[in-house]
Amino acid sequence: MASIRPVVLSGGAGTRLWPLSTTETPKQFATLVGERSLFSLTLERLNGTEGLVPAIIVTGEAHVDLVSREIAASSAATGLVAVEPEGRNTAPAAIAAALLSSDDDVLVILPSDHLISDEDGFREAVGRAAHHAGAGSIVMFGIRPSRPDIGFGYMTLGDPNGDGYLLAGFEEKPSLPRAVEIVEAGTHLWNSGVFVVRADALIAEAGEHCPDVLAAVRSSIPSQEGAIVRLGPEFTSSPSVSLDNAIMEKTARGVVLPVDFGWNDLGSYRSLLESLPRDEDGNHISGDVVASGVSGSYVNATSRRLVVAGVEGLVVVETPEVVLVIPIDLAQEVRDLARRFESH
């Protein structure tokens, strides 16, 4: 029986949900949906899975205290917290976790800021993916597109491979006309950002396709390991590169499993609105809000009374520091607005 090791990646800033999500408190640690943080839900997502072994969490120094508090309140077993001296994207993070694992561990590499509503369905999909991973494949979960969306990456399906497909390529955040073509063709799935792979297979592929990343990460692993493993300064010599770009666009081992377990990456206010309960006018309203004639909107007051009237399709977010008002159709621009606000 394979050992299933969750690898929780928690290094992102999540500024597409600014100002609810900030560099100091990214969205994975915020309470955006329900009573618990996305990080907590992710950490416990595989509880009850056969062969489960303690998780590895990869995070940055600025978030170690937040991670430690989440671990202390969680029912999930955590083995190590690997601390990056500087974020270098998902490839170095995942490779660090692989080097800190046993060779035959099946790693389930999880973004910590996604929402999955069907936990049983997710665990079932991991079980299927583990069979592919045991044969040396790198498995990605693909989501059937519900609409043309320029905010997602699309995976091209190749030949059938058991209950999945060989990975034939990527199209990252296409133009809207191209996204319409992709969805109508039915030959692509959204990239969920979840990977299932044996540790030794990931290391081998890194050695072939991104040896500079592997060398930098390997040299950063300290000789003495405790519950918190602080990666050395050598880590920062790695290129900043995603796992998709560094390995998946080049590998011949890629397999895509189509899944349907209620996945939402909460990558924009539109995604957040779609994941939350809405009133008869299609709004999600929280906090001390007086609303009249409002429809299709996300309205959130965190510290004072907010009055909104006669609008449709807006994001209105009030925090002690700033008030954001933007059409929900322009929600992908929030990241740039956050950068402008921070540099003002």
Short mmCIF file of C-alpha atoms in Angstrom, two decimals:
data_model
loop_
_atom_site.label_atom_id
_atom_site.label_comp_id
_atom_site.label_asym_id
_atom_site.label_seq_id
_atom_site.Cartn_x
_atom_site.Cartn_y
_atom_site.Cartn_z
CA MET A 1 0.00 0.00 0.00
CA ALA A 2 1.39 3.37 -1.05
CA SER A 3 2.10 6.08 1.49
CA ILE A 4 -0.01 9.14 0.62
CA ARG A 5 1.66 12.36 1.74
CA PRO A 6 -0.18 15.69 1.42
CA VAL A 7 2.06 18.57 0.38
CA VAL A 8 0.36 21.88 1.17
CA LEU A 9 1.78 24.87 -0.70
CA SER A 10 1.14 28.08 1.20
CA GLY A 11 3.34 30.76 -0.24
CA GLY A 12 1.01 32.89 -2.36
CA ALA A 13 -0.23 36.39 -1.61
CA GLY A 14 -3.73 35.93 -3.03
CA THR A 15 -4.04 39.57 -4.06
CA ARG A 16 -6.82 38.84 -6.55
CA LEU A 17 -9.08 38.95 -3.48
CA TRP A 18 -7.53 42.15 -2.10
CA PRO A 19 -8.29 43.83 0.28
CA LEU A 20 -9.74 40.79 2.08
CA SER A 21 -6.52 38.98 1.19
CA THR A 22 -3.20 40.75 1.68
CA THR A 23 0.48 39.84 1.69
CA GLU A 24 0.38 39.81 5.50
CA THR A 25 -2.74 37.62 5.68
CA PRO A 26 -3.23 35.83 2.34
CA LYS A 27 -6.58 34.36 1.41
CA GLN A 28 -5.68 30.85 2.57
CA PHE A 29 -5.67 32.12 6.16
CA ALA A 30 -8.76 34.31 5.83
CA THR A 31 -12.28 33.10 6.63
CA LEU A 32 -13.90 33.63 3.25
CA VAL A 33 -16.28 30.67 3.05
CA GLY A 34 -17.90 29.25 6.17
CA GLU A 35 -16.29 29.24 9.60
CA ARG A 36 -12.81 27.92 8.80
CA SER A 37 -9.84 29.02 6.77
CA LEU A 38 -9.07 27.54 3.37
CA PHE A 39 -5.70 26.40 4.75
CA SER A 40 -7.37 24.41 7.51
CA LEU A 41 -9.78 22.77 5.06
CA THR A 42 -6.90 21.86 2.75
CA LEU A 43 -4.76 20.41 5.53
CA GLU A 44 -7.57 18.09 6.63
CA ARG A 45 -8.85 17.25 3.13
CA LEU A 46 -7.22 13.82 3.00
CA ASN A 47 -8.08 12.75 6.56
CA GLY A 48 -9.30 9.16 6.48
CA THR A 49 -7.42 8.26 3.30
CA GLU A 50 -5.85 4.78 3.36
CA GLY A 51 -2.07 4.99 3.66
CA LEU A 52 -2.06 8.64 4.76
CA VAL A 53 1.20 9.85 6.33
CA PRO A 54 1.93 13.26 7.92
CA ALA A 55 1.79 16.28 5.65
CA ILE A 56 4.57 18.57 4.54
CA ILE A 57 3.74 22.27 4.42
CA VAL A 58 5.83 24.67 2.36
CA THR A 59 5.53 28.32 3.31
CA GLY A 60 7.48 31.53 3.74
CA GLU A 61 9.07 32.97 6.87
CA ALA A 62 6.38 35.67 7.13
CA HIS A 63 3.65 33.05 7.53
CA VAL A 64 5.29 30.53 9.88
CA ASP A 65 3.32 31.78 12.89
CA LEU A 66 0.04 31.65 10.96
CA VAL A 67 0.82 28.11 9.78
CA SER A 68 1.80 27.03 13.28
CA ARG A 69 -1.50 28.27 14.70
CA GLU A 70 -3.45 26.47 11.99
CA ILE A 71 -1.57 23.23 12.65
CA ALA A 72 -2.19 23.46 16.39
CA ALA A 73 -5.95 23.77 15.79
CA SER A 74 -6.09 21.02 13.14
CA SER A 75 -6.94 17.33 13.36
CA ALA A 76 -4.49 16.55 10.54
CA ALA A 77 -1.04 15.11 11.20
CA THR A 78 1.80 17.34 10.06
CA GLY A 79 5.34 16.06 9.70
CA LEU A 80 7.37 19.04 8.54
CA VAL A 81 7.03 22.72 7.77
CA ALA A 82 9.56 23.68 5.10
CA VAL A 83 10.27 27.42 5.21
CA GLU A 84 11.43 29.16 2.05
CA PRO A 85 13.82 32.09 2.53
CA GLU A 86 12.10 33.67 -0.48
CA GLY A 87 9.17 32.48 -2.59
CA ARG A 88 10.29 30.97 -5.88
CA ASN A 89 6.95 29.66 -7.20
CA THR A 90 5.58 26.11 -7.15
CA ALA A 91 8.35 24.09 -8.82
CA PRO A 92 11.05 24.72 -6.17
CA ALA A 93 8.44 24.31 -3.41
CA ALA A 94 7.23 20.95 -4.72
CA ILE A 95 10.77 19.71 -5.34
CA ALA A 96 11.76 20.63 -1.77
CA ALA A 97 8.85 18.54 -0.47
CA ALA A 98 9.91 15.62 -2.67
CA LEU A 99 13.49 15.79 -1.36
CA LEU A 100 12.16 15.79 2.22
CA SER A 101 9.99 12.73 1.55
CA SER A 102 10.69 9.02 1.11
CA ASP A 103 11.28 8.07 -2.53
CA ASP A 104 8.13 5.92 -2.73
CA ASP A 105 5.79 8.43 -1.08
CA VAL A 106 2.92 9.43 -3.34
CA LEU A 107 2.77 13.20 -2.97
CA VAL A 108 -0.58 14.98 -3.30
CA ILE A 109 0.52 18.53 -4.02
CA LEU A 110 -2.22 20.93 -2.95
CA PRO A 111 -2.63 24.68 -3.24
CA SER A 112 -3.82 25.85 0.17
CA ASP A 113 -6.28 28.45 -1.14
CA HIS A 114 -8.73 26.34 -3.15
CA LEU A 115 -12.22 25.22 -2.18
CA ILE A 116 -13.49 21.67 -2.75
CA SER A 117 -17.08 20.96 -1.77
CA ASP A 118 -17.13 17.18 -2.32
CA GLU A 119 -14.43 15.88 0.03
CA ASP A 120 -15.38 12.21 -0.49
CA GLY A 121 -15.18 12.68 -4.26
CA PHE A 122 -11.78 14.30 -3.86
CA ARG A 123 -10.42 11.39 -1.81
CA GLU A 124 -11.78 8.91 -4.35
CA ALA A 125 -10.01 10.80 -7.14
CA VAL A 126 -6.75 10.78 -5.17
CA GLY A 127 -7.03 7.01 -4.84
CA ARG A 128 -7.36 6.65 -8.61
CA ALA A 129 -4.53 9.09 -9.22
CA ALA A 130 -2.28 7.17 -6.81
CA HIS A 131 -2.51 4.10 -9.06
CA HIS A 132 -1.24 6.14 -12.01
CA ALA A 133 1.45 7.76 -9.87
CA GLY A 134 2.60 4.33 -8.68
CA ALA A 135 3.35 3.50 -12.32
CA GLY A 136 5.49 6.61 -12.67
CA SER A 137 2.98 9.14 -14.04
CA ILE A 138 2.52 12.73 -12.88
CA VAL A 139 -1.22 13.15 -12.51
CA MET A 140 -3.17 16.38 -12.78
CA PHE A 141 -6.87 16.81 -12.03
CA GLY A 142 -8.83 18.42 -14.85
CA ILE A 143 -12.09 20.32 -14.38
CA ARG A 144 -14.69 20.45 -17.15
CA PRO A 145 -15.02 24.17 -18.10
CA SER A 146 -18.39 25.64 -17.19
CA ARG A 147 -17.77 28.80 -19.24
CA PRO A 148 -15.06 30.52 -21.29
CA ASP A 149 -12.76 32.05 -18.69
CA ILE A 150 -9.50 33.90 -19.31
CA GLY A 151 -8.35 33.45 -15.70
CA PHE A 152 -7.67 29.71 -15.93
CA GLY A 153 -5.08 27.50 -17.58
CA TYR A 154 -6.41 24.85 -19.96
CA MET A 155 -4.93 21.37 -20.40
CA THR A 156 -5.14 19.67 -23.80
CA LEU A 157 -6.29 16.06 -23.64
CA GLY A 158 -4.28 13.50 -25.60
CA ASP A 159 -4.87 9.78 -26.08
CA PRO A 160 -6.94 7.87 -23.50
CA ASN A 161 -4.92 6.33 -20.67
CA GLY A 162 -7.00 4.11 -18.41
CA ASP A 163 -9.57 6.32 -16.72
CA GLY A 164 -7.71 9.43 -17.83
CA TYR A 165 -5.85 10.94 -20.76
CA LEU A 166 -2.27 11.63 -21.64
CA LEU A 167 -1.40 15.29 -21.19
CA ALA A 168 -0.92 16.79 -24.65
CA GLY A 169 -0.23 20.42 -23.78
CA PHE A 170 -1.28 23.62 -22.05
CA GLU A 171 -2.92 26.90 -22.99
CA GLU A 172 -2.36 29.38 -20.18
CA LYS A 173 -4.99 32.10 -19.69
CA PRO A 174 -6.04 32.49 -23.33
CA SER A 175 -7.82 35.45 -24.88
CA LEU A 176 -11.60 35.44 -24.58
CA PRO A 177 -12.18 34.47 -28.24
CA ARG A 178 -9.71 31.60 -27.86
CA ALA A 179 -11.32 30.54 -24.58
CA VAL A 180 -14.67 30.35 -26.38
CA GLU A 181 -13.10 28.11 -29.05
CA ILE A 182 -11.52 25.88 -26.42
CA VAL A 183 -14.73 25.37 -24.49
CA GLU A 184 -16.74 24.68 -27.65
CA ALA A 185 -14.16 22.13 -28.85
CA GLY A 186 -14.47 20.09 -25.66
CA THR A 187 -10.86 18.88 -25.86
CA HIS A 188 -9.50 20.86 -22.90
CA LEU A 189 -9.99 20.86 -19.14
CA TRP A 190 -9.26 23.55 -16.60
CA ASN A 191 -6.02 23.01 -14.70
CA SER A 192 -6.93 22.55 -11.02
CA GLY A 193 -3.33 23.02 -9.84
CA VAL A 194 -3.36 19.70 -7.95
CA PHE A 195 -0.60 17.16 -8.71
CA VAL A 196 -0.23 13.52 -7.64
CA VAL A 197 3.23 12.01 -8.14
CA ARG A 198 5.77 9.73 -6.47
CA ALA A 199 8.58 11.69 -4.87
CA ASP A 200 11.29 9.87 -6.83
CA ALA A 201 9.47 10.44 -10.13
CA LEU A 202 9.23 14.18 -9.48
CA ILE A 203 12.92 14.35 -8.60
CA ALA A 204 13.85 12.39 -11.73
CA GLU A 205 11.78 14.69 -13.96
CA ALA A 206 13.28 17.75 -12.29
CA GLY A 207 16.76 16.38 -12.99
CA GLU A 208 15.87 16.01 -16.66
CA HIS A 209 13.85 19.16 -17.30
CA CYS A 210 14.96 21.76 -14.72
CA PRO A 211 18.30 20.63 -13.27
CA ASP A 212 19.13 24.17 -12.15
CA VAL A 213 16.04 24.23 -9.95
CA LEU A 214 16.79 20.79 -8.53
CA ALA A 215 20.41 21.69 -7.78
CA ALA A 216 19.49 24.91 -6.00
CA VAL A 217 16.80 23.26 -3.89
CA ARG A 218 18.91 20.20 -3.06
CA SER A 219 21.77 22.39 -1.84
CA SER A 220 19.35 24.33 0.40
CA ILE A 221 18.17 21.29 2.38
CA PRO A 222 19.78 21.51 5.85
CA SER A 223 21.64 18.52 7.28
CA GLN A 224 19.72 18.76 10.54
CA GLU A 225 15.95 18.53 10.26
CA GLY A 226 13.33 19.26 12.89
CA ALA A 227 9.62 19.93 12.74
CA ILE A 228 10.45 23.24 11.05
CA VAL A 229 12.99 22.95 8.22
CA ARG A 230 14.40 26.31 7.18
CA LEU A 231 15.74 26.00 3.66
CA GLY A 232 19.11 27.64 3.17
CA PRO A 233 19.93 30.75 1.12
CA GLU A 234 20.88 28.53 -1.82
CA PHE A 235 17.14 28.17 -2.42
CA THR A 236 16.97 31.73 -3.76
CA SER A 237 19.38 30.88 -6.60
CA SER A 238 16.62 28.78 -8.19
CA PRO A 239 14.66 30.39 -11.01
CA SER A 240 11.17 31.43 -9.97
CA VAL A 241 9.12 28.98 -12.02
CA SER A 242 5.86 27.08 -11.75
CA LEU A 243 5.66 23.31 -11.75
CA ASP A 244 3.63 23.57 -14.97
CA ASN A 245 6.36 25.51 -16.79
CA ALA A 246 9.36 23.72 -15.30
CA ILE A 247 8.19 20.12 -15.75
CA MET A 248 4.63 19.55 -16.96
CA GLU A 249 5.08 21.37 -20.29
CA LYS A 250 8.08 19.11 -21.04
CA THR A 251 7.35 15.75 -19.44
CA ALA A 252 6.16 12.62 -21.22
CA ARG A 253 4.72 11.31 -17.94
CA GLY A 254 1.73 13.64 -17.67
CA VAL A 255 -1.73 12.16 -17.15
CA VAL A 256 -4.98 14.13 -16.77
CA LEU A 257 -7.87 12.72 -14.77
CA PRO A 258 -11.23 14.42 -15.40
CA VAL A 259 -12.85 15.05 -12.02
CA ASP A 260 -15.97 16.63 -10.61
CA PHE A 261 -15.60 17.29 -6.89
CA GLY A 262 -16.85 20.86 -6.61
CA TRP A 263 -13.52 22.60 -7.22
CA ASN A 264 -13.17 26.37 -7.07
CA ASP A 265 -9.83 28.14 -6.95
CA LEU A 266 -11.42 31.31 -5.52
CA GLY A 267 -9.17 33.17 -7.91
CA SER A 268 -11.43 36.18 -8.30
CA TYR A 269 -14.41 37.84 -6.68
CA ARG A 270 -16.61 36.25 -9.34
CA SER A 271 -15.38 32.80 -8.25
CA LEU A 272 -15.91 33.73 -4.62
CA LEU A 273 -19.47 34.94 -5.29
CA GLU A 274 -20.28 31.71 -7.15
CA SER A 275 -19.14 29.62 -4.18
CA LEU A 276 -21.21 31.44 -1.56
CA PRO A 277 -24.93 31.45 -0.71
CA ARG A 278 -26.78 34.18 -2.59
CA ASP A 279 -30.11 35.90 -2.06
CA GLU A 280 -32.97 35.98 -4.55
CA ASP A 281 -31.25 38.84 -6.39
CA GLY A 282 -27.99 36.92 -6.80
CA ASN A 283 -26.10 38.85 -4.12
CA HIS A 284 -23.86 37.72 -1.31
CA ILE A 285 -23.96 40.40 1.38
CA SER A 286 -22.07 40.20 4.66
CA GLY A 287 -21.37 42.60 7.50
CA ASP A 288 -23.26 45.74 8.44
CA VAL A 289 -24.77 46.52 5.03
CA VAL A 290 -27.90 48.39 3.97
CA ALA A 291 -28.69 47.37 0.39
CA SER A 292 -31.51 48.51 -1.91
CA GLY A 293 -31.98 47.62 -5.55
CA VAL A 294 -28.73 45.62 -5.65
CA SER A 295 -28.32 42.52 -7.83
CA GLY A 296 -25.56 40.11 -8.86
CA SER A 297 -23.09 41.66 -6.44
CA TYR A 298 -20.60 40.75 -3.73
CA VAL A 299 -20.84 43.23 -0.85
CA ASN A 300 -18.78 42.85 2.33
CA ALA A 301 -18.39 45.35 5.19
CA THR A 302 -15.78 44.36 7.75
CA SER A 303 -15.57 47.35 10.12
CA ARG A 304 -18.38 49.90 9.58
CA ARG A 305 -21.80 50.39 8.03
CA LEU A 306 -21.95 50.30 4.25
CA VAL A 307 -24.88 51.59 2.17
CA VAL A 308 -25.24 50.36 -1.43
CA ALA A 309 -28.17 51.13 -3.73
CA GLY A 310 -29.23 50.80 -7.36
CA VAL A 311 -26.28 48.80 -8.67
CA GLU A 312 -25.79 45.52 -10.52
CA GLY A 313 -22.75 43.28 -10.89
CA LEU A 314 -20.43 45.06 -8.46
CA VAL A 315 -17.80 44.07 -5.95
CA VAL A 316 -17.95 46.37 -2.92
CA VAL A 317 -15.52 45.52 -0.11
CA GLU A 318 -14.95 47.72 2.93
CA THR A 319 -12.00 47.24 5.27
CA PRO A 320 -10.48 49.64 7.84
CA GLU A 321 -7.73 50.48 5.33
CA VAL A 322 -9.56 50.81 2.02
CA VAL A 323 -12.86 50.50 0.16
CA LEU A 324 -12.84 48.61 -3.15
CA VAL A 325 -15.59 49.19 -5.73
CA ILE A 326 -15.24 47.46 -9.10
CA PRO A 327 -17.53 45.80 -11.67
CA ILE A 328 -17.44 42.05 -11.14
CA ASP A 329 -16.66 41.62 -14.84
CA LEU A 330 -13.33 43.38 -14.17
CA ALA A 331 -12.51 41.26 -11.11
CA GLN A 332 -9.30 39.95 -12.74
CA GLU A 333 -7.88 43.50 -12.47
CA VAL A 334 -7.95 43.53 -8.67
CA ARG A 335 -4.36 42.23 -8.43
CA ASP A 336 -3.07 45.23 -10.40
CA LEU A 337 -5.14 47.60 -8.27
CA ALA A 338 -3.64 46.08 -5.13
CA ARG A 339 -0.12 46.67 -6.46
CA ARG A 340 -0.96 50.28 -7.30
CA PHE A 341 -2.43 50.83 -3.85
CA GLU A 342 0.65 49.39 -2.12
CA SER A 343 3.02 51.56 -4.17
CA HIS A 344 0.95 54.76 -3.77
#
